[in-house]
GROMACS .gro file of C-alpha atoms in nm:
model
  282
    1MET     CA    1  -0.895   1.520  -1.727
    2SER     CA    2  -0.624   1.713  -1.546
    3GLU     CA    3  -0.347   1.828  -1.780
    4SER     CA    4  -0.093   1.693  -1.532
    5LEU     CA    5  -0.227   1.336  -1.562
    6ARG     CA    6  -0.120   1.170  -1.889
    7GLU     CA    7  -0.279   0.845  -2.005
    8LEU     CA    8  -0.010   0.595  -2.105
    9SER     CA    9  -0.225   0.293  -2.195
   10ALA     CA   10  -0.577   0.152  -2.162
   11GLN     CA   11  -0.708  -0.205  -2.176
   12ARG     CA   12  -1.065  -0.326  -2.145
   13SER     CA   13  -1.107  -0.564  -1.851
   14PHE     CA   14  -1.429  -0.724  -1.722
   15GLY     CA   15  -1.637  -0.446  -1.874
   16GLY     CA   16  -1.425  -0.174  -1.716
   17TRP     CA   17  -1.087  -0.025  -1.797
   18HIS     CA   18  -0.733  -0.081  -1.673
   19ARG     CA   19  -0.550   0.246  -1.737
   20ARG     CA   20  -0.193   0.353  -1.670
   21TYR     CA   21  -0.106   0.717  -1.616
   22GLY     CA   22   0.204   0.931  -1.583
   23HIS     CA   23   0.244   1.262  -1.406
   24ARG     CA   24   0.501   1.492  -1.253
   25SER     CA   25   0.495   1.464  -0.875
   26GLY     CA   26   0.563   1.781  -0.683
   27THR     CA   27   0.590   1.584  -0.359
   28LEU     CA   28   0.856   1.346  -0.492
   29ASP     CA   29   1.010   1.590  -0.743
   30CYS     CA   30   1.017   1.329  -1.019
   31ASP     CA   31   0.804   1.173  -1.290
   32MET     CA   32   0.579   0.891  -1.167
   33GLU     CA   33   0.355   0.624  -1.317
   34LEU     CA   34   0.051   0.453  -1.166
   35ALA     CA   35  -0.235   0.222  -1.259
   36VAL     CA   36  -0.610   0.253  -1.202
   37TYR     CA   37  -0.884  -0.001  -1.264
   38LEU     CA   38  -1.220   0.165  -1.328
   39PRO     CA   39  -1.519  -0.073  -1.307
   40PRO     CA   40  -1.815  -0.054  -1.547
   41ALA     CA   41  -2.009   0.148  -1.287
   42ALA     CA   42  -1.760   0.435  -1.331
   43GLU     CA   43  -1.914   0.505  -1.671
   44HIS     CA   44  -2.232   0.614  -1.490
   45GLY     CA   45  -2.086   0.811  -1.199
   46PRO     CA   46  -1.805   0.831  -0.942
   47VAL     CA   47  -1.716   0.512  -0.755
   48PRO     CA   48  -1.525   0.424  -0.434
   49ALA     CA   49  -1.168   0.298  -0.456
   50LEU     CA   50  -0.945   0.040  -0.297
   51TRP     CA   51  -0.591   0.172  -0.280
   52TRP     CA   52  -0.335  -0.106  -0.316
   53LEU     CA   53   0.029  -0.062  -0.205
   54SER     CA   54   0.274  -0.315  -0.345
   55GLY     CA   55   0.589  -0.462  -0.197
   56LEU     CA   56   0.964  -0.455  -0.248
   57THR     CA   57   1.085  -0.447  -0.611
   58CYS     CA   58   0.731  -0.398  -0.745
   59THR     CA   59   0.585  -0.126  -0.965
   60ASP     CA   60   0.226  -0.024  -1.026
   61GLU     CA   61   0.190  -0.319  -1.265
   62ASN     CA   62   0.244  -0.628  -1.048
   63PHE     CA   63  -0.088  -0.636  -0.863
   64MET     CA   64  -0.295  -0.543  -1.166
   65GLN     CA   65  -0.144  -0.820  -1.377
   66LYS     CA   66  -0.111  -1.100  -1.121
   67ALA     CA   67  -0.375  -1.068  -0.847
   68GLY     CA   68  -0.687  -1.140  -1.051
   69ALA     CA   69  -0.878  -0.862  -0.877
   70HIS     CA   70  -1.057  -0.701  -1.172
   71ARG     CA   71  -1.344  -0.949  -1.203
   72LEU     CA   72  -1.481  -0.900  -0.852
   73ALA     CA   73  -1.393  -0.529  -0.845
   74ALA     CA   74  -1.609  -0.492  -1.155
   75GLU     CA   75  -1.894  -0.681  -0.987
   76LEU     CA   76  -1.869  -0.475  -0.667
   77GLY     CA   77  -1.829  -0.142  -0.847
   78LEU     CA   78  -1.489  -0.071  -0.694
   79ALA     CA   79  -1.201   0.114  -0.853
   80ILE     CA   80  -0.849  -0.002  -0.770
   81VAL     CA   81  -0.561   0.246  -0.747
   82CYS     CA   82  -0.202   0.115  -0.761
   83PRO     CA   83   0.075   0.370  -0.705
   84ASP     CA   84   0.440   0.287  -0.765
   85THR     CA   85   0.655   0.177  -0.470
   86SER     CA   86   0.922   0.451  -0.471
   87PRO     CA   87   1.030   0.766  -0.651
   88ARG     CA   88   1.183   0.700  -0.993
   89GLY     CA   89   1.464   0.853  -1.195
   90THR     CA   90   1.627   1.042  -0.911
   91ASP     CA   91   1.956   0.845  -0.933
   92LEU     CA   92   2.065   0.915  -0.577
   93PRO     CA   93   2.393   0.756  -0.461
   94GLY     CA   94   2.327   0.392  -0.370
   95GLU     CA   95   1.964   0.406  -0.482
   96HIS     CA   96   1.995   0.113  -0.722
   97ASP     CA   97   2.255  -0.095  -0.537
   98SER     CA   98   2.025  -0.345  -0.362
   99TRP     CA   99   1.677  -0.485  -0.421
  100ASP     CA  100   1.549  -0.409  -0.071
  101PHE     CA  101   1.643  -0.040  -0.050
  102GLY     CA  102   1.600   0.266  -0.270
  103SER     CA  103   1.433   0.201  -0.606
  104GLY     CA  104   1.122  -0.009  -0.553
  105ALA     CA  105   1.164   0.016  -0.176
  106GLY     CA  106   1.032   0.352  -0.059
  107PHE     CA  107   0.866   0.200   0.252
  108TYR     CA  108   0.584   0.458   0.233
  109VAL     CA  109   0.757   0.693   0.480
  110ASN     CA  110   0.853   1.059   0.458
  111ALA     CA  111   1.232   1.049   0.465
  112SER     CA  112   1.391   1.305   0.694
  113ARG     CA  113   1.756   1.234   0.619
  114GLU     CA  114   1.949   1.369   0.321
  115PRO     CA  115   1.973   1.294   0.034
  116TRP     CA  116   1.653   1.086   0.059
  117SER     CA  117   1.438   1.362   0.206
  118ALA     CA  118   1.436   1.551  -0.125
  119HIS     CA  119   1.241   1.275  -0.299
  120TYR     CA  120   1.145   0.985  -0.071
  121ARG     CA  121   0.818   1.120   0.066
  122MET     CA  122   0.594   0.833  -0.033
  123PHE     CA  123   0.359   0.876   0.264
  124ASP     CA  124   0.260   1.228   0.156
  125TYR     CA  125   0.245   1.115  -0.206
  126VAL     CA  126   0.002   0.832  -0.131
  127THR     CA  127  -0.212   1.012   0.127
  128ARG     CA  128  -0.213   1.370  -0.005
  129GLU     CA  129  -0.093   1.441  -0.356
  130LEU     CA  130  -0.220   1.137  -0.544
  131PRO     CA  131  -0.575   1.125  -0.399
  132SER     CA  132  -0.621   1.493  -0.478
  133LEU     CA  133  -0.492   1.449  -0.833
  134LEU     CA  134  -0.688   1.136  -0.918
  135GLU     CA  135  -1.017   1.237  -0.758
  136ALA     CA  136  -1.013   1.563  -0.954
  137ALA     CA  137  -0.941   1.388  -1.284
  138LEU     CA  138  -1.121   1.052  -1.267
  139PRO     CA  139  -1.469   0.926  -1.166
  140LEU     CA  140  -1.368   0.853  -0.805
  141ASN     CA  141  -1.594   0.969  -0.523
  142GLY     CA  142  -1.330   1.007  -0.251
  143VAL     CA  143  -1.449   0.708  -0.048
  144ARG     CA  144  -1.141   0.491   0.005
  145SER     CA  145  -1.010   0.175   0.164
  146ILE     CA  146  -0.649   0.060   0.161
  147SER     CA  147  -0.461  -0.269   0.142
  148GLY     CA  148  -0.119  -0.398   0.042
  149HIS     CA  149   0.138  -0.674   0.045
  150SER     CA  150   0.465  -0.706   0.239
  151MET     CA  151   0.623  -0.357   0.238
  152GLY     CA  152   0.290  -0.239   0.097
  153GLY     CA  153   0.105  -0.411   0.381
  154HIS     CA  154   0.318  -0.207   0.619
  155GLY     CA  155   0.231   0.099   0.410
  156ALA     CA  156  -0.140   0.028   0.420
  157LEU     CA  157  -0.136  -0.015   0.796
  158ILE     CA  158   0.057   0.305   0.868
  159CYS     CA  159  -0.149   0.510   0.622
  160ALA     CA  160  -0.471   0.399   0.792
  161LEU     CA  161  -0.327   0.446   1.141
  162LYS     CA  162  -0.177   0.790   1.074
  163ARG     CA  163  -0.461   0.922   0.854
  164PRO     CA  164  -0.771   0.727   0.966
  165GLU     CA  165  -1.006   0.995   0.833
  166LEU     CA  166  -0.906   0.901   0.477
  167TYR     CA  167  -1.017   0.537   0.481
  168ARG     CA  168  -1.318   0.318   0.559
  169SER     CA  169  -1.116  -0.002   0.614
  170VAL     CA  170  -0.766  -0.153   0.597
  171SER     CA  171  -0.624  -0.498   0.532
  172ALA     CA  172  -0.287  -0.652   0.450
  173PHE     CA  173  -0.119  -0.958   0.306
  174ALA     CA  174   0.200  -1.067   0.484
  175PRO     CA  175   0.282  -0.714   0.602
  176ILE     CA  176   0.616  -0.604   0.740
  177ALA     CA  177   0.426  -0.546   1.061
  178ASN     CA  178   0.706  -0.432   1.291
  179PRO     CA  179   0.970  -0.270   1.066
  180SER     CA  180   1.170  -0.115   1.348
  181ALA     CA  181   1.247  -0.468   1.471
  182CYS     CA  182   1.338  -0.648   1.148
  183PRO     CA  183   1.637  -0.638   0.909
  184TRP     CA  184   1.450  -0.481   0.617
  185GLY     CA  185   1.314  -0.203   0.833
  186ASP     CA  186   1.644  -0.146   1.008
  187LYS     CA  187   1.818  -0.098   0.674
  188ALA     CA  188   1.554   0.134   0.530
  189PHE     CA  189   1.470   0.336   0.840
  190SER     CA  190   1.832   0.403   0.936
  191ALA     CA  191   1.891   0.554   0.591
  192TYR     CA  192   1.561   0.733   0.539
  193LEU     CA  193   1.498   0.846   0.897
  194GLY     CA  194   1.838   0.843   1.070
  195GLU     CA  195   1.980   0.650   1.363
  196ASP     CA  196   1.740   0.777   1.632
  197ARG     CA  197   1.513   0.477   1.677
  198GLU     CA  198   1.258   0.682   1.866
  199THR     CA  199   1.168   0.855   1.541
  200TRP     CA  200   1.106   0.517   1.378
  201LYS     CA  201   0.807   0.453   1.602
  202ALA     CA  202   0.596   0.700   1.402
  203TRP     CA  203   0.630   0.468   1.100
  204ASP     CA  204   0.580   0.131   1.268
  205ALA     CA  205   0.228  -0.015   1.283
  206CYS     CA  206   0.291  -0.199   1.610
  207GLU     CA  207   0.421   0.114   1.780
  208LEU     CA  208   0.135   0.326   1.645
  209ILE     CA  209  -0.125   0.079   1.769
  210ARG     CA  210   0.034   0.069   2.114
  211SER     CA  211   0.053   0.447   2.141
  212GLN     CA  212  -0.280   0.553   1.990
  213GLY     CA  213  -0.497   0.246   1.941
  214CYS     CA  214  -0.694   0.187   1.622
  215ASP     CA  215  -1.061   0.228   1.533
  216PHE     CA  216  -1.042  -0.011   1.237
  217ALA     CA  217  -1.104  -0.383   1.249
  218LEU     CA  218  -0.789  -0.521   1.085
  219LEU     CA  219  -0.781  -0.813   0.840
  220VAL     CA  220  -0.439  -0.972   0.782
  221ASP     CA  221  -0.353  -1.288   0.590
  222GLN     CA  222  -0.016  -1.457   0.640
  223GLY     CA  223   0.107  -1.772   0.466
  224ASP     CA  224   0.278  -2.015   0.702
  225ALA     CA  225   0.522  -2.129   0.428
  226ASP     CA  226   0.648  -1.773   0.372
  227ASN     CA  227   1.029  -1.774   0.382
  228PHE     CA  228   1.033  -1.410   0.492
  229LEU     CA  229   0.812  -1.502   0.787
  230HIS     CA  230   1.069  -1.757   0.899
  231ASP     CA  231   1.352  -1.506   0.840
  232GLY     CA  232   1.194  -1.270   1.096
  233GLN     CA  233   1.110  -0.996   0.846
  234LEU     CA  234   0.730  -0.989   0.890
  235ARG     CA  235   0.663  -1.039   1.264
  236PRO     CA  236   0.284  -1.095   1.266
  237GLU     CA  237   0.318  -1.210   1.626
  238ALA     CA  238   0.425  -0.855   1.721
  239LEU     CA  239   0.117  -0.712   1.550
  240GLU     CA  240  -0.099  -0.966   1.729
  241ALA     CA  241   0.052  -0.870   2.065
  242ALA     CA  242   0.016  -0.496   2.000
  243CYS     CA  243  -0.350  -0.537   1.903
  244GLU     CA  244  -0.417  -0.749   2.210
  245ASP     CA  245  -0.254  -0.492   2.438
  246ALA     CA  246  -0.447  -0.204   2.278
  247ARG     CA  247  -0.772  -0.402   2.249
  248VAL     CA  248  -0.779  -0.360   1.873
  249GLU     CA  249  -0.986  -0.607   1.670
  250LEU     CA  250  -0.751  -0.811   1.453
  251THR     CA  251  -0.838  -1.103   1.230
  252LEU     CA  252  -0.501  -1.267   1.162
  253ARG     CA  253  -0.545  -1.568   0.936
  254ARG     CA  254  -0.248  -1.801   0.907
  255GLN     CA  255  -0.289  -1.978   0.575
  256PRO     CA  256  -0.133  -2.328   0.564
  257GLY     CA  257   0.113  -2.391   0.282
  258TYR     CA  258   0.107  -2.043   0.128
  259ASP     CA  259   0.425  -1.848   0.059
  260HIS     CA  260   0.497  -1.479  -0.011
  261SER     CA  261   0.406  -1.482  -0.381
  262TYR     CA  262   0.119  -1.345  -0.585
  263PHE     CA  263  -0.029  -1.696  -0.593
  264PHE     CA  264  -0.101  -1.634  -0.223
  265ILE     CA  265  -0.255  -1.294  -0.294
  266ALA     CA  266  -0.465  -1.426  -0.582
  267SER     CA  267  -0.600  -1.702  -0.357
  268PHE     CA  268  -0.750  -1.463  -0.102
  269ILE     CA  269  -0.794  -1.130  -0.280
  270ASP     CA  270  -1.167  -1.186  -0.331
  271GLU     CA  271  -1.220  -1.209   0.044
  272HIS     CA  272  -1.033  -0.882   0.095
  273LEU     CA  273  -1.231  -0.712  -0.182
  274ARG     CA  274  -1.558  -0.819  -0.022
  275PHE     CA  275  -1.429  -0.707   0.321
  276HIS     CA  276  -1.358  -0.360   0.182
  277GLY     CA  277  -1.665  -0.355  -0.038
  278ARG     CA  278  -1.892  -0.385   0.265
  279GLN     CA  279  -1.733  -0.076   0.421
  280LEU     CA  280  -1.710   0.125   0.100
  281SER     CA  281  -2.079   0.076   0.022
  282ARG     CA  282  -2.217   0.181   0.361
   0.00000   0.00000   0.00000
């Protein structure tokens, strides 16, 4: 195991292992923690991985504890990698003042505006530093898919759109699909990226799809009782329109009665795991 990756805890789960690690991130210039589920198959050789990006206020622990994904991941022979959602311990001015910005709200972008640009480079962390670190230290074969929820759904979409060579497939639960046109995105992007809205387009899934298309078939689930949907934060209709304009295959499933919680994720995670499993095994 790499000396820079420190095991913090390990629990047996469905014949595999849920492990938490700590390391010093050069990209973020801070200490970070993350979680990895290794299925039983990893004891016999390297396995593919689903990368999961979580939403606002979350850490690496939420999905692993609440989604109920280990059972089927063990059956399919898939690892699950859960990074944290922002840099930690940097104590920048205003970083901890609100739940939807700063700590737990890195938005998976590379910040270009000070003081955030010194640490808030979550895109490079998730797509460059962390894959290299984990695949050198753990039984992961470098074959990846990516998914996420809310802010993490946005992150999954932009990672796959900006670095398509890294992934076999992408899906999302209730993603912030059009962040440059919603209050959460406006707040985060104006601070992390500056006031020039043209620069925001490089971090907005709808704008990326319109400008460059997409070779992936997208799977998105959205609960129709989601309060953030009705508040205009998620904008699946904008994603649907962008995919239609660019002739991108999108399966957008509106799930009756489901909200924004992990009960929603747990209800449909098996279908997403099977969706990714088919691509990861080919």
